[in-house]
Structure formats: structure tokens, C-alpha cells
Short mmCIF file of C-alpha atoms in Angstrom, two decimals:
data_model
loop_
_atom_site.label_atom_id
_atom_site.label_comp_id
_atom_site.label_asym_id
_atom_site.label_seq_id
_atom_site.Cartn_x
_atom_site.Cartn_y
_atom_site.Cartn_z
CA MET A 1 -18.15 64.73 28.06
CA ILE A 2 -17.90 68.30 29.58
CA THR A 3 -21.52 68.71 31.13
CA PRO A 4 -21.06 66.25 34.13
CA VAL A 5 -17.74 67.87 34.78
CA VAL A 6 -19.01 71.37 34.82
CA ARG A 7 -21.89 69.89 37.17
CA LEU A 8 -19.21 68.76 39.61
CA LEU A 9 -17.15 72.03 39.25
CA LEU A 10 -20.07 74.26 40.00
CA HIS A 11 -21.26 72.08 42.80
CA PHE A 12 -17.85 72.76 44.59
CA GLY A 13 -17.66 76.58 43.57
CA ILE A 14 -14.95 76.07 40.81
CA THR A 15 -15.83 79.00 38.36
CA TYR A 16 -15.27 79.08 34.78
CA PRO A 17 -12.02 81.49 35.04
CA VAL A 18 -10.47 78.82 37.52
CA PHE A 19 -11.22 75.90 35.18
CA ALA A 20 -9.86 77.91 32.17
CA GLU A 21 -6.60 78.42 33.81
CA LEU A 22 -6.28 74.84 34.85
CA LEU A 23 -7.30 73.74 31.30
CA LYS A 24 -4.43 76.03 29.81
CA ARG A 25 -1.99 74.11 31.98
CA VAL A 26 -3.09 70.83 30.64
CA TYR A 27 -2.91 71.97 27.06
CA VAL A 28 0.52 73.08 27.54
CA GLN A 29 1.55 69.99 29.62
CA VAL A 30 0.14 67.63 26.98
CA ALA A 31 1.61 69.33 23.91
CA ASP A 32 5.00 69.63 25.69
CA ARG A 33 5.24 66.00 26.51
CA GLU A 34 3.33 64.37 23.30
CA LEU A 35 3.79 66.54 20.26
CA THR A 36 7.64 66.89 20.20
CA LEU A 37 9.76 66.82 17.07
CA PRO A 38 13.01 64.49 16.83
CA ASP A 39 16.00 66.42 17.59
CA ARG A 40 14.25 69.68 18.03
CA GLU A 41 13.65 71.88 21.01
CA GLN A 42 9.99 72.21 22.10
CA THR A 43 9.82 76.09 21.96
CA ALA A 44 7.13 78.48 23.39
CA SER A 45 6.50 79.64 19.92
CA ARG A 46 5.68 76.11 18.63
CA LEU A 47 3.60 75.37 21.80
CA ALA A 48 1.66 78.60 21.10
CA LEU A 49 1.12 77.37 17.53
CA LEU A 50 -0.20 74.10 18.65
CA THR A 51 -2.42 75.25 21.61
CA GLY A 52 -3.48 78.76 20.67
CA ILE A 53 -2.03 79.85 23.88
CA HIS A 54 -0.05 83.12 24.20
CA ARG A 55 3.70 82.64 24.53
CA GLN A 56 3.71 84.62 27.85
CA ASP A 57 1.25 82.35 29.26
CA ILE A 58 3.15 79.17 27.98
CA ARG A 59 6.35 80.47 29.64
CA ARG A 60 4.57 81.15 32.86
CA LEU A 61 2.84 77.74 32.83
CA ARG A 62 5.96 75.69 31.95
CA GLU A 63 7.71 77.69 34.95
CA ILE A 64 4.94 76.58 37.41
CA THR A 65 5.22 72.85 36.11
CA SER A 66 8.94 72.75 36.37
CA ALA A 67 8.87 74.29 39.83
CA GLY A 68 6.02 71.82 41.03
CA GLY A 69 3.93 74.63 42.02
CA GLU A 70 0.29 74.67 43.15
CA THR A 71 -2.51 74.03 40.62
CA PRO A 72 -4.73 77.05 39.71
CA ILE A 73 -7.64 75.48 41.67
CA GLU A 74 -5.53 75.11 44.83
CA LYS A 75 -4.70 78.79 44.97
CA ALA A 76 -7.73 80.30 43.45
CA SER A 77 -9.84 82.96 45.02
CA SER A 78 -13.04 81.01 44.54
CA ALA A 79 -15.73 80.42 47.01
CA ALA A 80 -14.49 76.93 47.44
CA ALA A 81 -10.92 78.07 48.17
CA LEU A 82 -12.27 81.01 50.42
CA SER A 83 -14.34 78.95 52.63
CA PRO A 84 -11.59 77.36 54.81
CA ARG A 85 -10.03 80.88 55.35
CA LEU A 86 -13.36 82.19 56.53
CA LEU A 87 -13.97 79.43 58.76
CA MET A 88 -10.37 79.81 60.37
CA THR A 89 -11.17 83.64 60.76
CA TRP A 90 -14.43 83.27 62.18
CA THR A 91 -13.13 80.68 64.84
CA GLN A 92 -9.70 82.17 65.48
CA ASN A 93 -10.10 85.81 65.11
CA PRO A 94 -10.98 87.55 68.47
CA ARG A 95 -13.29 90.09 66.74
CA PHE A 96 -15.67 87.19 65.63
CA ARG A 97 -15.43 85.35 68.94
CA ASP A 98 -17.34 85.76 72.02
CA PRO A 99 -15.98 86.43 75.60
CA ALA A 100 -15.89 82.40 76.11
CA GLY A 101 -14.11 81.96 72.81
CA ALA A 102 -16.78 80.48 70.80
CA PRO A 103 -17.63 81.78 67.20
CA ARG A 104 -19.95 84.82 67.68
CA LEU A 105 -23.47 85.04 66.10
CA LEU A 106 -22.98 87.33 63.02
CA HIS A 107 -25.22 89.93 61.43
CA ARG A 108 -25.83 89.36 57.72
CA SER A 109 -24.63 92.83 56.65
CA ALA A 110 -22.90 95.67 58.25
CA SER A 111 -26.06 97.79 58.13
CA GLN A 112 -27.71 95.42 60.56
CA GLY A 113 -24.87 95.34 63.14
CA SER A 114 -21.37 94.53 63.95
CA PRO A 115 -19.64 92.04 63.68
CA SER A 116 -21.34 90.69 60.22
CA PHE A 117 -20.75 88.00 57.81
CA GLU A 118 -20.40 90.80 55.18
CA GLU A 119 -17.42 92.06 57.10
CA LEU A 120 -16.04 88.59 57.52
CA VAL A 121 -16.03 87.92 53.72
CA GLU A 122 -14.79 91.37 52.58
CA GLY A 123 -11.85 91.28 54.92
CA LEU A 124 -10.63 88.41 52.85
CA SER A 125 -11.86 88.90 49.48
CA LYS A 126 -13.19 91.78 47.32
CA ASP A 127 -13.83 89.46 44.29
CA ILE A 128 -16.62 87.34 45.86
CA ARG A 129 -20.03 88.85 47.09
CA PRO A 130 -20.86 88.08 50.65
CA ARG A 131 -24.34 86.97 49.66
CA ALA A 132 -23.04 84.49 47.09
CA VAL A 133 -20.79 82.78 49.83
CA LEU A 134 -23.82 83.03 52.48
CA ASP A 135 -26.05 81.21 50.06
CA GLU A 136 -23.49 78.54 49.34
CA TRP A 137 -22.88 78.09 53.21
CA LEU A 138 -26.68 77.74 53.75
CA ARG A 139 -26.87 75.11 51.15
CA LEU A 140 -24.16 73.08 52.55
CA GLY A 141 -25.32 73.51 56.10
CA LEU A 142 -22.18 75.34 57.28
CA VAL A 143 -24.33 78.06 58.94
CA GLU A 144 -27.86 78.44 59.99
CA ILE A 145 -30.14 81.51 60.51
CA THR A 146 -31.46 81.93 64.12
CA GLY A 147 -34.89 83.06 65.24
CA GLU A 148 -33.41 86.47 65.57
CA GLY A 149 -32.15 86.65 61.96
CA LEU A 150 -28.46 86.00 63.06
CA LEU A 151 -26.03 83.61 61.37
CA GLU A 152 -24.75 80.73 63.61
CA LEU A 153 -21.89 78.71 62.64
CA LYS A 154 -22.34 75.18 62.47
CA ALA A 155 -19.22 73.66 61.21
CA ARG A 156 -15.74 74.16 62.46
CA GLU A 157 -13.81 73.15 59.59
CA PHE A 158 -14.42 72.84 55.81
CA VAL A 159 -14.42 69.13 55.17
CA PRO A 160 -16.97 68.06 52.64
CA LYS A 161 -18.56 64.58 53.64
CA GLY A 162 -17.33 61.38 52.40
CA SER A 163 -13.83 61.91 52.26
CA LEU A 164 -13.62 64.30 49.28
CA PRO A 165 -9.80 63.71 48.28
CA ALA A 166 -10.35 59.91 48.31
CA LYS A 167 -13.47 60.25 46.20
CA THR A 168 -12.07 62.51 43.60
CA GLU A 169 -8.70 60.50 43.35
CA LEU A 170 -10.81 57.43 42.43
CA MET A 171 -13.23 59.29 40.08
CA ALA A 172 -10.17 60.84 38.27
CA ASN A 173 -8.48 57.50 37.88
CA ILE A 174 -11.57 55.69 36.54
CA ILE A 175 -12.60 58.57 34.28
CA SER A 176 -9.13 59.14 32.96
CA ASP A 177 -8.93 55.29 31.97
CA HIS A 178 -12.30 55.31 30.54
CA VAL A 179 -12.03 58.35 28.43
CA SER A 180 -8.46 57.30 27.24
CA ALA A 181 -9.81 54.04 25.83
CA ALA A 182 -12.58 55.98 24.09
CA VAL A 183 -10.10 58.35 22.54
CA HIS A 184 -7.85 55.62 21.37
CA ASN A 185 -10.88 53.92 19.79
CA VAL A 186 -11.78 57.26 17.92
CA ARG A 187 -8.50 58.36 16.72
CA SER A 188 -6.69 55.18 16.20
CA ASP A 189 -6.81 52.52 13.50
CA ALA A 190 -5.47 49.79 15.88
CA ALA A 191 -7.66 47.06 17.50
CA PRO A 192 -10.14 49.05 19.56
CA PHE A 193 -10.42 48.52 23.35
CA PHE A 194 -13.71 46.89 24.34
CA ASP A 195 -15.87 49.69 25.32
CA ARG A 196 -19.76 48.88 25.52
CA ARG A 197 -22.81 49.57 27.36
CA VAL A 198 -26.46 48.50 27.77
CA ARG A 199 -29.03 51.31 27.44
CA VAL A 200 -32.60 50.85 28.47
CA GLU A 201 -35.44 53.06 28.56
CA GLY A 202 -39.06 52.89 29.81
CA LEU A 203 -38.08 51.29 33.08
CA THR A 204 -40.47 51.17 36.31
CA PRO A 205 -39.00 51.77 39.73
CA GLU A 206 -39.57 48.16 40.48
CA ALA A 207 -37.62 47.14 37.22
CA LEU A 208 -34.74 49.63 38.35
CA LEU A 209 -34.27 47.81 41.52
CA GLN A 210 -34.00 44.40 39.78
CA LEU A 211 -31.45 45.71 37.35
CA ARG A 212 -29.41 47.51 39.94
CA ALA A 213 -29.38 44.20 41.91
CA MET A 214 -28.10 42.30 39.01
CA VAL A 215 -25.45 44.68 38.26
CA LYS A 216 -24.07 44.69 41.86
CA GLU A 217 -24.35 40.81 42.11
CA ARG A 218 -23.04 39.67 38.79
CA GLY A 219 -20.87 42.65 38.02
CA MET A 220 -18.89 42.16 41.32
CA ALA A 221 -18.61 38.46 40.61
CA PHE A 222 -17.16 39.16 37.29
CA LEU A 223 -14.69 41.79 38.49
CA GLN A 224 -13.73 39.39 41.33
CA GLU A 225 -13.02 36.75 38.72
CA LEU A 226 -10.89 39.14 36.49
CA ASN A 227 -8.84 39.98 39.66
CA ALA A 228 -8.21 36.38 40.59
CA ALA A 229 -7.09 35.78 36.97
CA ALA A 230 -4.86 38.78 36.82
CA ALA A 231 -3.36 37.72 40.38
CA LYS A 232 -2.39 34.25 38.93
CA LEU A 233 -1.01 35.88 35.60
CA THR A 234 1.22 38.29 37.73
CA GLU A 235 2.90 35.82 39.98
CA GLY A 236 6.40 35.74 39.69
CA GLU A 237 8.90 38.14 37.95
CA ALA A 238 7.56 39.55 34.57
CA GLU A 239 9.74 39.17 31.46
CA GLY A 240 9.93 41.96 28.80
CA PRO A 241 8.01 45.27 28.88
CA THR A 242 5.39 45.71 31.63
CA HIS A 243 1.89 46.97 31.05
CA ARG A 244 -1.13 48.25 32.94
CA MET A 245 -4.69 47.14 32.38
CA SER A 246 -7.85 48.72 33.64
CA ILE A 247 -11.28 47.27 33.44
CA GLY A 248 -14.46 48.75 34.73
CA LEU A 249 -18.22 48.31 34.84
CA PHE A 250 -20.58 51.18 35.53
CA GLU A 251 -24.18 51.98 36.00
CA TYR A 252 -26.24 55.16 35.86
CA GLU A 253 -29.93 56.09 35.94
CA GLU A 254 -31.96 59.13 35.74
CA ARG A 255 -35.73 60.02 35.40
CA GLU A 256 -36.62 60.33 31.66
CA GLN A 257 -37.69 63.75 30.42
CA THR A 258 -41.13 64.27 29.15
CA ASN A 259 -41.60 65.69 25.66
CA GLU A 260 -42.69 68.96 27.01
CA ALA A 261 -39.37 69.15 29.06
CA GLN A 262 -37.26 68.11 26.21
CA SER A 263 -38.76 70.54 23.84
CA ARG A 264 -37.97 73.38 26.41
CA ASN A 265 -34.46 72.18 26.58
CA HIS A 266 -34.14 72.27 22.82
#
């Protein structure tokens, strides 16, 4: 379950210490909300026993939650959080702008000339190596290397393509419901939620295209049918308790590993 999440975190520069801090907060929130005792105060000592997190950290995290503070990821000194500040400095600080007001071409390091990308990064963070930031920016296409070996800024703001906030919100909602259903089925003796899939191996590219077309056509038709039925069932005012229901359908494909690759991974 964790591997795809770590792949996403690494893609956006979210390091292990940042994720670990966020995970601490979630541990405390869930234990604080769901593992209470009747007529008993939920103390930091009990939360420490339940979560394995030090009481001092628990007090700090509960204060952040009660104050509605930023999440650790939002204020972390990671490359992802640093990039917008670097871009702003490069485009707004007179030292990194040419006489016409455009971002200067920068040397890679101070030893090559000034101003430099190294100077830019170290002026905002001593924890992240300039080379690591540069490699990531080259990968994202934020900068390019000119024929003279200088760095040219190619983006004026750090906005990943494809409306990242909308994508991550949609992903979080779908994954949260799917994992919640799976967790219910594992830990509860109550009637399980429907959670099934079809797994097929040994497909050719042509077979993949046919199956993908079938999923798109019939899957969308099925979801539209469910949506129409739900609309009729929710007409008028509801009586009694209200519930929320989430129904999904997904597809995923990847190239099969050879026996040699599998043995290396093992």
C-alpha cells in the first residue's frame, strides 16, 4: 500500500522526515478522535501509549491541530517547498535580474562566476544542496543549460502541470474511500463492502487497447446508471439518518517483469 504513495512523494520532493512528521500528526489525530474512553479525558500519556509517540510531540501536534495550523508538508524545508521561493527570488530580487528586469542567466556555482544558482539556493536554505535542486529543476524543465553553460530560467512560477491541487484532492478522496472499505473488510466481522478486481496477465498491446476501450465504455455506462438511480433515490427530503456512499471502478496496467528482473528485485 505504501509503495505507490512513496513514489508520488519522491516525485514531488517530499522527503522521509517530512512524511514522518505528517504521519505523526495523523496518528495523534486518529487516536485522539477514535480511541476515546467513556467519561475519561484523552490525555497525552494515553495517546503516547497508543501511538508510541513522545508526549512532548503529542502536545505540540495537538496544539497545531487545535489552532488550525499548517501541515508539516506546507511549511517543510523540502525542495518542493523551496522551489516557489527560489523562483520568486530569481525573478524579483535585483541581484538576479538584468538591467531590463528579466531573470539573469546564472552560473552553476560561485566558483564559475556571480551571480550563481549556488548562491541563489544557499541564500534561502542551508539544508538542501544546490546540485540536488538543479537536477530536479532540469528534470521538471524549470531551467535549461545554454550553449555557454549558463542556466536560463524557463518558468516564472512553480505550478505543476495538470492542476495539481485538483488532481491530488480527487486522488485523496478516491483512495481514502477505497482503503477505508478494504480496512473495514479486514478488521470487521460485519457484512463486507463489495471490493473486487479482475487481474489478467500475458496481454499483448493490442489486447490492452481492447480491454481499455471496454472499461471506458462499459464502466462509464455502469457509473452513469448508478448515478441516475442514486438521483432518483435521493429526491425529496430524507427521513432518518443520512449516509454517504462511494462507488468506483479503476484500471491499471504495467509491463510484466522478466524472470531475470524479478530475481534481481528479490
